[in-house]
Coordinates of C-alpha atoms in Angstrom, one line a residue:
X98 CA 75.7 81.2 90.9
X99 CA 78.7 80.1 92.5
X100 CA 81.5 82.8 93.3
X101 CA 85.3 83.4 91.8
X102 CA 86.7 85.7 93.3
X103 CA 90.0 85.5 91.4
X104 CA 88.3 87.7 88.6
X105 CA 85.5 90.4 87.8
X106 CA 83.6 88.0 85.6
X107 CA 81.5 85.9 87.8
X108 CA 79.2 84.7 85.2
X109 CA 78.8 85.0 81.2
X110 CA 76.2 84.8 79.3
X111 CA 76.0 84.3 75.5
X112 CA 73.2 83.6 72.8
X113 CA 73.0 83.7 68.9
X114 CA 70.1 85.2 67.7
X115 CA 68.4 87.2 64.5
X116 CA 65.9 89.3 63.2
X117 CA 63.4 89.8 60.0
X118 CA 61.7 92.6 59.9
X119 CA 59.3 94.4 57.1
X120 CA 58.5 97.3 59.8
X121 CA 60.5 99.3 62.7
X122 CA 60.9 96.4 64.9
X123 CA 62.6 95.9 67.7
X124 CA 64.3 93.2 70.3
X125 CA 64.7 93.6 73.8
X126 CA 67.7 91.9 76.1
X127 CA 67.0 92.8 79.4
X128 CA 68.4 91.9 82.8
X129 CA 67.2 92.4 86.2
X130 CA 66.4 90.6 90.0
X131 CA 62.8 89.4 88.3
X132 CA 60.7 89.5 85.3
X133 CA 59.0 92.3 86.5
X134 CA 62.0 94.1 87.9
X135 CA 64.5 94.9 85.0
X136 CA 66.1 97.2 82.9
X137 CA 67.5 97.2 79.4
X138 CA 70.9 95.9 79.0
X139 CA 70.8 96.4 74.7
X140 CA 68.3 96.1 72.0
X141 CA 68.6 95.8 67.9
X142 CA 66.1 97.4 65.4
X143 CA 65.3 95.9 62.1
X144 CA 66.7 93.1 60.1
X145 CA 69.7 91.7 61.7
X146 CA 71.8 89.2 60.2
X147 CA 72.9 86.1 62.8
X148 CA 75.1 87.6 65.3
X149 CA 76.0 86.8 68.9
X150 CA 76.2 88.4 71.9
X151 CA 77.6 88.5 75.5
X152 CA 76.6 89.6 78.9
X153 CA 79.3 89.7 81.6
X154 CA 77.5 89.3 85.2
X155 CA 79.7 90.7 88.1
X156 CA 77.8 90.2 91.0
X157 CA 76.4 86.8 92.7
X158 CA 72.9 87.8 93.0
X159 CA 69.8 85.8 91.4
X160 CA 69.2 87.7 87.7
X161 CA 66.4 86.8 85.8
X162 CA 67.1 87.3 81.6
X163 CA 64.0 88.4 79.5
X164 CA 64.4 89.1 76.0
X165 CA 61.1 90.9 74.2
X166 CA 60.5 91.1 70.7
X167 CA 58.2 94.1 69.6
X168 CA 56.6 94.3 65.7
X169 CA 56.1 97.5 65.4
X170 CA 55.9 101.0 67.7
X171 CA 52.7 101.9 66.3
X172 CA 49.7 101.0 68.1
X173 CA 46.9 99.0 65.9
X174 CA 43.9 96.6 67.0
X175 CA 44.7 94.6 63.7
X176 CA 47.2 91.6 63.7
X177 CA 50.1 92.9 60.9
X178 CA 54.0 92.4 60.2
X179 CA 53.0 88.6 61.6
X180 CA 55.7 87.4 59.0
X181 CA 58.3 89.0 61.1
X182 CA 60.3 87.1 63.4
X183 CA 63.1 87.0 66.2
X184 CA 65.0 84.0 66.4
X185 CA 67.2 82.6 69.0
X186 CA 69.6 80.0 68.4
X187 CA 71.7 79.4 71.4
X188 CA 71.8 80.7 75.1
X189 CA 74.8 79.7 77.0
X190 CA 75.2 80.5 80.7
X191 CA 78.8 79.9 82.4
X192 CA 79.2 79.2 86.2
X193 CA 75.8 78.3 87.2
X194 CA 74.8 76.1 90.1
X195 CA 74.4 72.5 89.2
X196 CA 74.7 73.4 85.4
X197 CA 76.9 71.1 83.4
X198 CA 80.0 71.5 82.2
X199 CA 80.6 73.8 78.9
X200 CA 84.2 73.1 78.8
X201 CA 87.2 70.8 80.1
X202 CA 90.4 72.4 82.2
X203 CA 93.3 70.6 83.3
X204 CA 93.0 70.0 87.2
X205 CA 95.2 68.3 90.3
X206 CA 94.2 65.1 90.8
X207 CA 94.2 63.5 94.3
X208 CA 94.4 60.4 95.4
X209 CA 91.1 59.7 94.9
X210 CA 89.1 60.1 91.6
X211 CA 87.7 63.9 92.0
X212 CA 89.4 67.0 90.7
X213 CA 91.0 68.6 93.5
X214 CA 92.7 72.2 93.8
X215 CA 96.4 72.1 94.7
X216 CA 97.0 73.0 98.3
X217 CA 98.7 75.8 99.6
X218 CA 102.3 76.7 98.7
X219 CA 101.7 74.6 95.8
X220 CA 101.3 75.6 92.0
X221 CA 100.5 73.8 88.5
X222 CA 102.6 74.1 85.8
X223 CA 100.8 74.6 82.2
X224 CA 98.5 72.4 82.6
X225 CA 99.9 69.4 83.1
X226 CA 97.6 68.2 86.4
X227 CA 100.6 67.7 88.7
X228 CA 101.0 70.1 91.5
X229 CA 104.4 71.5 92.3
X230 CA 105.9 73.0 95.7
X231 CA 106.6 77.0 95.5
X232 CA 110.5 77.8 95.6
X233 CA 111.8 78.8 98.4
X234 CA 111.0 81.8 99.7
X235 CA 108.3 82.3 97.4
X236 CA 104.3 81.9 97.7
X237 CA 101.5 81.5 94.4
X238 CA 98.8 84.4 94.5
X239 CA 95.4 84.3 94.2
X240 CA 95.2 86.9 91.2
X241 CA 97.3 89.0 89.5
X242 CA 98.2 92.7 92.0
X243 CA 100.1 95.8 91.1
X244 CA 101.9 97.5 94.1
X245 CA 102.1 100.6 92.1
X246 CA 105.9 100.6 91.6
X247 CA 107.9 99.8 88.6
X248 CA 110.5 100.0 85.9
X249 CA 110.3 101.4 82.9
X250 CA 113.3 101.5 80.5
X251 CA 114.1 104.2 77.9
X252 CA 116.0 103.1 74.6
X253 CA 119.6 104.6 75.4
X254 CA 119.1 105.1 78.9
X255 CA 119.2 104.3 82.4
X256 CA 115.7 102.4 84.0
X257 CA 113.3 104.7 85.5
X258 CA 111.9 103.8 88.8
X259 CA 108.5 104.9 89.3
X260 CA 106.6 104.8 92.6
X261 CA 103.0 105.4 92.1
X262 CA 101.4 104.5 95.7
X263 CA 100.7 107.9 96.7
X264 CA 97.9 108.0 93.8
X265 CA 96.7 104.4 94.6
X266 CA 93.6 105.1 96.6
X267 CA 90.2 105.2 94.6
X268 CA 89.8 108.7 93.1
X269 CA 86.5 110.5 91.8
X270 CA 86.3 113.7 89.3
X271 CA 83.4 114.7 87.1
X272 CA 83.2 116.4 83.8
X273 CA 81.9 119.6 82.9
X274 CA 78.0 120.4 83.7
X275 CA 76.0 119.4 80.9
X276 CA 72.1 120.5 80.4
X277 CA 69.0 119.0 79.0
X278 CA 66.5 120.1 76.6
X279 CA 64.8 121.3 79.9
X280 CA 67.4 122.7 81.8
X281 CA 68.2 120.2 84.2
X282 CA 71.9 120.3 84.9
X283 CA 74.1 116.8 85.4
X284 CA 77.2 115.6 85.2
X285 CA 79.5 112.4 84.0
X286 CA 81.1 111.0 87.2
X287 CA 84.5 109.2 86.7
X288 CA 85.8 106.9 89.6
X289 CA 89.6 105.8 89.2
X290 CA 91.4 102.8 91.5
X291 CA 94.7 102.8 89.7
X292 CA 96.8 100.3 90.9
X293 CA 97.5 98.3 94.0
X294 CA 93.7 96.5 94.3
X295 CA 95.3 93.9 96.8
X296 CA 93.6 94.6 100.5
X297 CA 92.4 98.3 98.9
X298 CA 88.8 98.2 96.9
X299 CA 88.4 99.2 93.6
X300 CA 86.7 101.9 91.9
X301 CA 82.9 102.1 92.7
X302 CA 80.1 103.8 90.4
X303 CA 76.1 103.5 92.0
X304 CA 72.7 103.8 90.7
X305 CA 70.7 105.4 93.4
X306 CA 67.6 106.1 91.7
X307 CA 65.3 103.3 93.3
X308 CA 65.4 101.4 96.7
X309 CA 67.0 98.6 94.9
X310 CA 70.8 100.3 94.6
X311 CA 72.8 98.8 91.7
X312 CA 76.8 98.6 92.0
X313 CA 80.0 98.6 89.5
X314 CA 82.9 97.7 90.5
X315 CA 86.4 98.0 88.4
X316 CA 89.8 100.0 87.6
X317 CA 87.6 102.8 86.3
X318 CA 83.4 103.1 85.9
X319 CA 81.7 106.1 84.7
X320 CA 78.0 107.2 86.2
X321 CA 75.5 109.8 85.6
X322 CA 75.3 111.9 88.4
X323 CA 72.7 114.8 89.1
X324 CA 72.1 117.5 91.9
X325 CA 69.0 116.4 93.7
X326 CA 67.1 116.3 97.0
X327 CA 65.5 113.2 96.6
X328 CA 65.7 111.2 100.2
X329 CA 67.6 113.5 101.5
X330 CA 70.4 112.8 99.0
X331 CA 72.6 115.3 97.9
X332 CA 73.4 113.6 94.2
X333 CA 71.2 110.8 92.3
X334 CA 73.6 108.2 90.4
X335 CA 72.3 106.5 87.7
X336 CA 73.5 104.5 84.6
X337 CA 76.8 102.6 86.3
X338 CA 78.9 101.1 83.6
X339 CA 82.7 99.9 83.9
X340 CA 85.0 101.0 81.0
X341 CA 88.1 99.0 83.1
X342 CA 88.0 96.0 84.7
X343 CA 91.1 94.9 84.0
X344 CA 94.8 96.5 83.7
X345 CA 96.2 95.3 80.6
X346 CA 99.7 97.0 81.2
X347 CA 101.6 100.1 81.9
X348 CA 104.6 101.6 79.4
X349 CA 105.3 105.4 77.6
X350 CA 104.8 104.1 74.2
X351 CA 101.2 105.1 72.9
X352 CA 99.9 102.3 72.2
X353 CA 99.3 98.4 73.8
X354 CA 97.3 95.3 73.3
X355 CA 95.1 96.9 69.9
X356 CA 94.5 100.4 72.9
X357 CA 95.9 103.8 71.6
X358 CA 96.2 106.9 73.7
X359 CA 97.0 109.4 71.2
X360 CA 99.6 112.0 71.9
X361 CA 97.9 115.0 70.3
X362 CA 94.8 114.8 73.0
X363 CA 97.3 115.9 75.8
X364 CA 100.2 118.0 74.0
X365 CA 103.3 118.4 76.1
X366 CA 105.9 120.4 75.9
X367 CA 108.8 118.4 78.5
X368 CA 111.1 115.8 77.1
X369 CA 110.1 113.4 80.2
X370 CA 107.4 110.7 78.6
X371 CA 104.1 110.1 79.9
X372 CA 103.7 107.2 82.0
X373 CA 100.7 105.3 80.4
X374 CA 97.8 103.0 82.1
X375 CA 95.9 100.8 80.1
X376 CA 92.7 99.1 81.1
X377 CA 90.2 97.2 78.9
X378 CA 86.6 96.0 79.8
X379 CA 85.4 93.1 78.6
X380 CA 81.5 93.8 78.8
X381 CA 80.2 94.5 75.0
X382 CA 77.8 96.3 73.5
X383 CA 76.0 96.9 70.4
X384 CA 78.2 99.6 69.6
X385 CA 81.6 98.8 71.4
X386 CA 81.6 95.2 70.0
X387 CA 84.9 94.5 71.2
X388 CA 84.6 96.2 74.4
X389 CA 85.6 99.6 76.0
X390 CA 88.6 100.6 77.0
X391 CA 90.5 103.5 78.6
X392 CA 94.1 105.3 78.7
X393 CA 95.3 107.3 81.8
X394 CA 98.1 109.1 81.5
X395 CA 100.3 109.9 84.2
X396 CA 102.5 112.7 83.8
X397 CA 105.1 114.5 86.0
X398 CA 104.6 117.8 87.3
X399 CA 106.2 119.2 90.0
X400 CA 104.0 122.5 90.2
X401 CA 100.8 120.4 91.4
X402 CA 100.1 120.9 94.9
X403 CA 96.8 118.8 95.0
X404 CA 96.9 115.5 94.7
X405 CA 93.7 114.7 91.8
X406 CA 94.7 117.1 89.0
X407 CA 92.7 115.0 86.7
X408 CA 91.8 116.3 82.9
X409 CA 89.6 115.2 79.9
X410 CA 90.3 116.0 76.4
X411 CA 89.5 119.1 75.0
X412 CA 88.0 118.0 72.0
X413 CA 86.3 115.4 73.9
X414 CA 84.9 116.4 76.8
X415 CA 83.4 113.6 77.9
X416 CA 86.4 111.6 77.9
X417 CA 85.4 110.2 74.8
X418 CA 85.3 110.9 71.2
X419 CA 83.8 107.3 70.1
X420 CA 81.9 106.2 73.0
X421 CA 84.1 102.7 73.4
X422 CA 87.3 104.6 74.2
X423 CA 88.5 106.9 77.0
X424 CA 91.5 109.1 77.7
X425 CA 92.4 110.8 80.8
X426 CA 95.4 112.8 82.0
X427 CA 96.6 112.8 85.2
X428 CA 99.1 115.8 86.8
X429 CA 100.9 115.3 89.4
X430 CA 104.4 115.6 91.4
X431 CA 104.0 111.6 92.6
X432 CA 104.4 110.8 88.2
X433 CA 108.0 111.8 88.3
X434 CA 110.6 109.1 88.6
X435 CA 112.5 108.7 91.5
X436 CA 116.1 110.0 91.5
X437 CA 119.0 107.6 91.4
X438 CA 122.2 107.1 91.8
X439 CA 123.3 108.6 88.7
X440 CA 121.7 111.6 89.1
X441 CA 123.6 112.9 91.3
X442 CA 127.8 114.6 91.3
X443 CA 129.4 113.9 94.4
X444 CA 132.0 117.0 95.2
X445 CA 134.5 117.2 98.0
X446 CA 136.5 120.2 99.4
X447 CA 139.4 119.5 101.3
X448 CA 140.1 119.5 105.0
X449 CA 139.9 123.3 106.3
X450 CA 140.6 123.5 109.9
X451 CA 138.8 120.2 110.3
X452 CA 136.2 120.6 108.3
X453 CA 135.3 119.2 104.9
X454 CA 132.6 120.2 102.5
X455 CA 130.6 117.3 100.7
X456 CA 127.6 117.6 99.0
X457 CA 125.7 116.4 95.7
X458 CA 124.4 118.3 93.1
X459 CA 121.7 117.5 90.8
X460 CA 122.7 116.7 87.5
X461 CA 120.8 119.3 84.8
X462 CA 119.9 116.4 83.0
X463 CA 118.4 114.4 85.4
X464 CA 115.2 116.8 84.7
X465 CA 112.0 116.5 86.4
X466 CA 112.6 114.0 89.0
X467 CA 111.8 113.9 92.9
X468 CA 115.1 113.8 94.8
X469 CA 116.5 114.2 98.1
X470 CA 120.2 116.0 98.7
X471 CA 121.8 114.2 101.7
X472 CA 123.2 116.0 104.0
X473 CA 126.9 117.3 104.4
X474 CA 129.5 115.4 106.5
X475 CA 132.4 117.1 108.9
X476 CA 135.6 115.3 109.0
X477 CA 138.9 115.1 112.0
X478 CA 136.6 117.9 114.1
X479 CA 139.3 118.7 117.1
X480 CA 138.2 119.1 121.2
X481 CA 136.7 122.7 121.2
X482 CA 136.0 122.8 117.5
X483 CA 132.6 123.6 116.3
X484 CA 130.8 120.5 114.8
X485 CA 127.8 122.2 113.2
X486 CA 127.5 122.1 109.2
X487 CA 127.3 124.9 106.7
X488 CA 125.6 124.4 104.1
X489 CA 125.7 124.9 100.3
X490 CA 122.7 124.9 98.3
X491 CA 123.8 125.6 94.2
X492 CA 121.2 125.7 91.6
X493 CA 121.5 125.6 87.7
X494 CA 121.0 129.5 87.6
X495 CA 123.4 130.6 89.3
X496 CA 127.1 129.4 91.1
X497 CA 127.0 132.0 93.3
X498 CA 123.5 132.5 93.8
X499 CA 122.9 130.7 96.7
X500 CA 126.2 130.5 98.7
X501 CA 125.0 130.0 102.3
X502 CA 127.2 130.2 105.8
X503 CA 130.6 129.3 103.8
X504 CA 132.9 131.0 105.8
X505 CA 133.0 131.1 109.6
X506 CA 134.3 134.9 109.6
X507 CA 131.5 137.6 109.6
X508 CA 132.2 140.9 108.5
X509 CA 131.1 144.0 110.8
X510 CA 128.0 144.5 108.2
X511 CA 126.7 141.0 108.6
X512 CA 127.6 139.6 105.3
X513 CA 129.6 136.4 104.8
X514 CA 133.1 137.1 103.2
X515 CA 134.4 134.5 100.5
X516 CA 137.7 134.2 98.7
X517 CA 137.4 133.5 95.2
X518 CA 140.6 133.0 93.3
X519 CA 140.5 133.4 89.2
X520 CA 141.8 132.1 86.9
X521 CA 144.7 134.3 86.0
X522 CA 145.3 133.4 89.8
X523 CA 144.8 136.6 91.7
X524 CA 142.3 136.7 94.5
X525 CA 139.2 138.8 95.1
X526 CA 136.6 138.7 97.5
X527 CA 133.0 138.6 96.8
X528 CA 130.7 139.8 99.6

């Protein structure tokens, strides 16, 4: 197969089939590097009406497609259920080597009669086979990137400016430890690649089970995982799927593109939104016929030290009440917005012996936002003066809570004096 690397679909393949069945039979798709060599990618029981189906193939290795169809489970010498039957109809198989063509595209056309790509710095506009130069300044990418910073506007206020690159590296949690019938302890293994997939790889799930190691590659892929020893391995990895290959968008609103993250699976009690990633894979299955998909949401707490404070549902503990849908919840300090301009009050004193007081406060309804205070600035300092700063850090508790350094005169006890004047105009002094 020849490769795109544009996109996480390398290859598609798609077949009509059915089923007539007087017993418990069964039909088989299966997928793997030879006949002999495969596993079970679905399988129907009973009567099935025509329906079609589609296999998304990610990586450009040789895969050889088997499908088996299987009567009955119980074992008999006699030949019975012969009237039963599996049918297929049509298999179709995108971007093989010297297959034909299943479908036109508008290309560039050179001077020549072949179909050629348009060279760099160069773009095609809908289709129309002509290639057009770049603007200035400008250059056409390969695929569509995130850099992990954006926008987001709230109705009847100012843009929020988000900046998500500290969380952009790939990022593996598990679930709780489930059990078998026997005791044997395993997990669900999630791996998460945000944003930002230009130059940095994305998430990666593994079957390690046999010599032959299987990958997944996507936004987010789920694996079994479970303690072992075997090869000197400290976890076996089975059953890779991806449940995001593709970022569909990012807003607060909780719900995009036909994907809902409900708001009652993570309450919250601030007034600052959740920032919202949604991802949809494309690869469906018997039960998920129109794909999975999956929510992150990223919420802004300043509290959180570590940088992975990653949650599943309660009531779902899998991170998945339905089996097609996934939620997650992500904590941390790097989901607040960045502070702007209008967040902060400048105040200036006046000139004292040379020296002027400026500083910002934070506005009490900027609330949960990462912000740095600059620093104070000394004005008309005279020969012999002392140029160093004082300082004064206020907070929303208190006006006088933190006064720091105001006044250059000490008293014998080592406690800054202040004159405070009130508003019936008389003055006091607060030590």
């Amino acid at each position: 197969m020849t490769k795109n690397t544009d996109s996480s679909e390398l290859s598609r393949i798609s077949f009509v089939f059915e089923t007539s069945c007087s017993a418990d039979c069964v039909l088989y798709f299966m997928a793997g590097y030879t006949e002999r060599n495969n596993d079970v990618v679905e399988h129907w029981r009973g009567s099935r009406e025509k329906q079609s189906y589609s296999y998304i193939v990610k990586s450009n290795e040789t895969i050889s497609f088997t499908w088996a169809f299987q009567r009955t489970e119980g074992y008999t010498t006699e030949r019975r259920y012969s009237a039963d039957y599996a049918k297929l109809y049509m298999v179709h198989v995108t971007n093989v080597i010297g297959g034909v063509a299943s479908q036109c595209r508008h290309c560039a056309l050179g001077s020549g009669s072949g179909c050629v790509p348009c060279p760099p710095g160069h773009y095609m506009l809908n289709g129309s086979g002509v290639c057009k130069r770049c603007p200035a300044n400008t250059y056409a990418l390969s695929a569509c990137v995130s850099d992990c910073q954006l926008d987001l506007h709230h109705p009847g206020a100012e843009p929020s400016h988000y900046d998500f690159t500290p969380l952009a590296n790939t990022t593996s949690f598990q679930s709780g430890p489930r059990f078998t019938s026997k005791g044997l302890r395993y997990y669900h293994s999630f791996s998460i690649g945000l944003c930002g997939n230009q130059g940095r790889a994305l998430a990666l799930c593994v079957d390690n089970v046999t010599e032959s190691r299987r990958e997944v590659r996507g936004h987010v892929c789920q694996a079994t995982v479970v303690p072992s020893e075997v090869r000197g391995q400290s976890v076996v990895s089975s059953q890779p799927f991806s449940i995001g290959d593709a970022l569909t968008g990012v807003t607060t609103e909780s719900s995009l593109g036909h994907i809902t993250s409900p708001a009652h699976y993570f309450p919250s009690q601030s007034s600052l939104p959740d920032v919202i990633f949604y991802y949809r894979s494309a690869e469906v299955t018997q039960a998920c016929k129109n794909g999975r998909t999956t929510t992150i949401r990223l919420r802004c707490d300043p509290t959180v030290t570590e940088k992975d404070q990653l949650s599943l549902p309660s009531n779902c503990s899998e991170g998945t009440c339905d089996g097609c849908s996934f939620h997650f919840l992500w904590r941390s300090r790097h989901a607040c917005p960045l502070c702007s301009e209008s967040d902060y009050k400048e105040i200036t004193s006046a000139c004292i012996q040379g020296i002027q007081y400026k500083y910002s406060k934070l506005m009490m309804s900027s609330g949960e936002k990462e912000c740095e205070l600059p620093a104070a600035d000394s004005c008309a300092i005279m020969e012999g003066e002392d140029a160093e700063d004082d300082l004064i850090y206020l907070t929303k508790k208190s006006i006088f809570g933190k006064i720091k350094a105001f006044s250059r005169e000490r008293t014998s006890d080592g406690f800054d004096s202040v004159p405070l004047k009130s508003s019936s105009g008389l003055e006091m002094e607060m030590s």
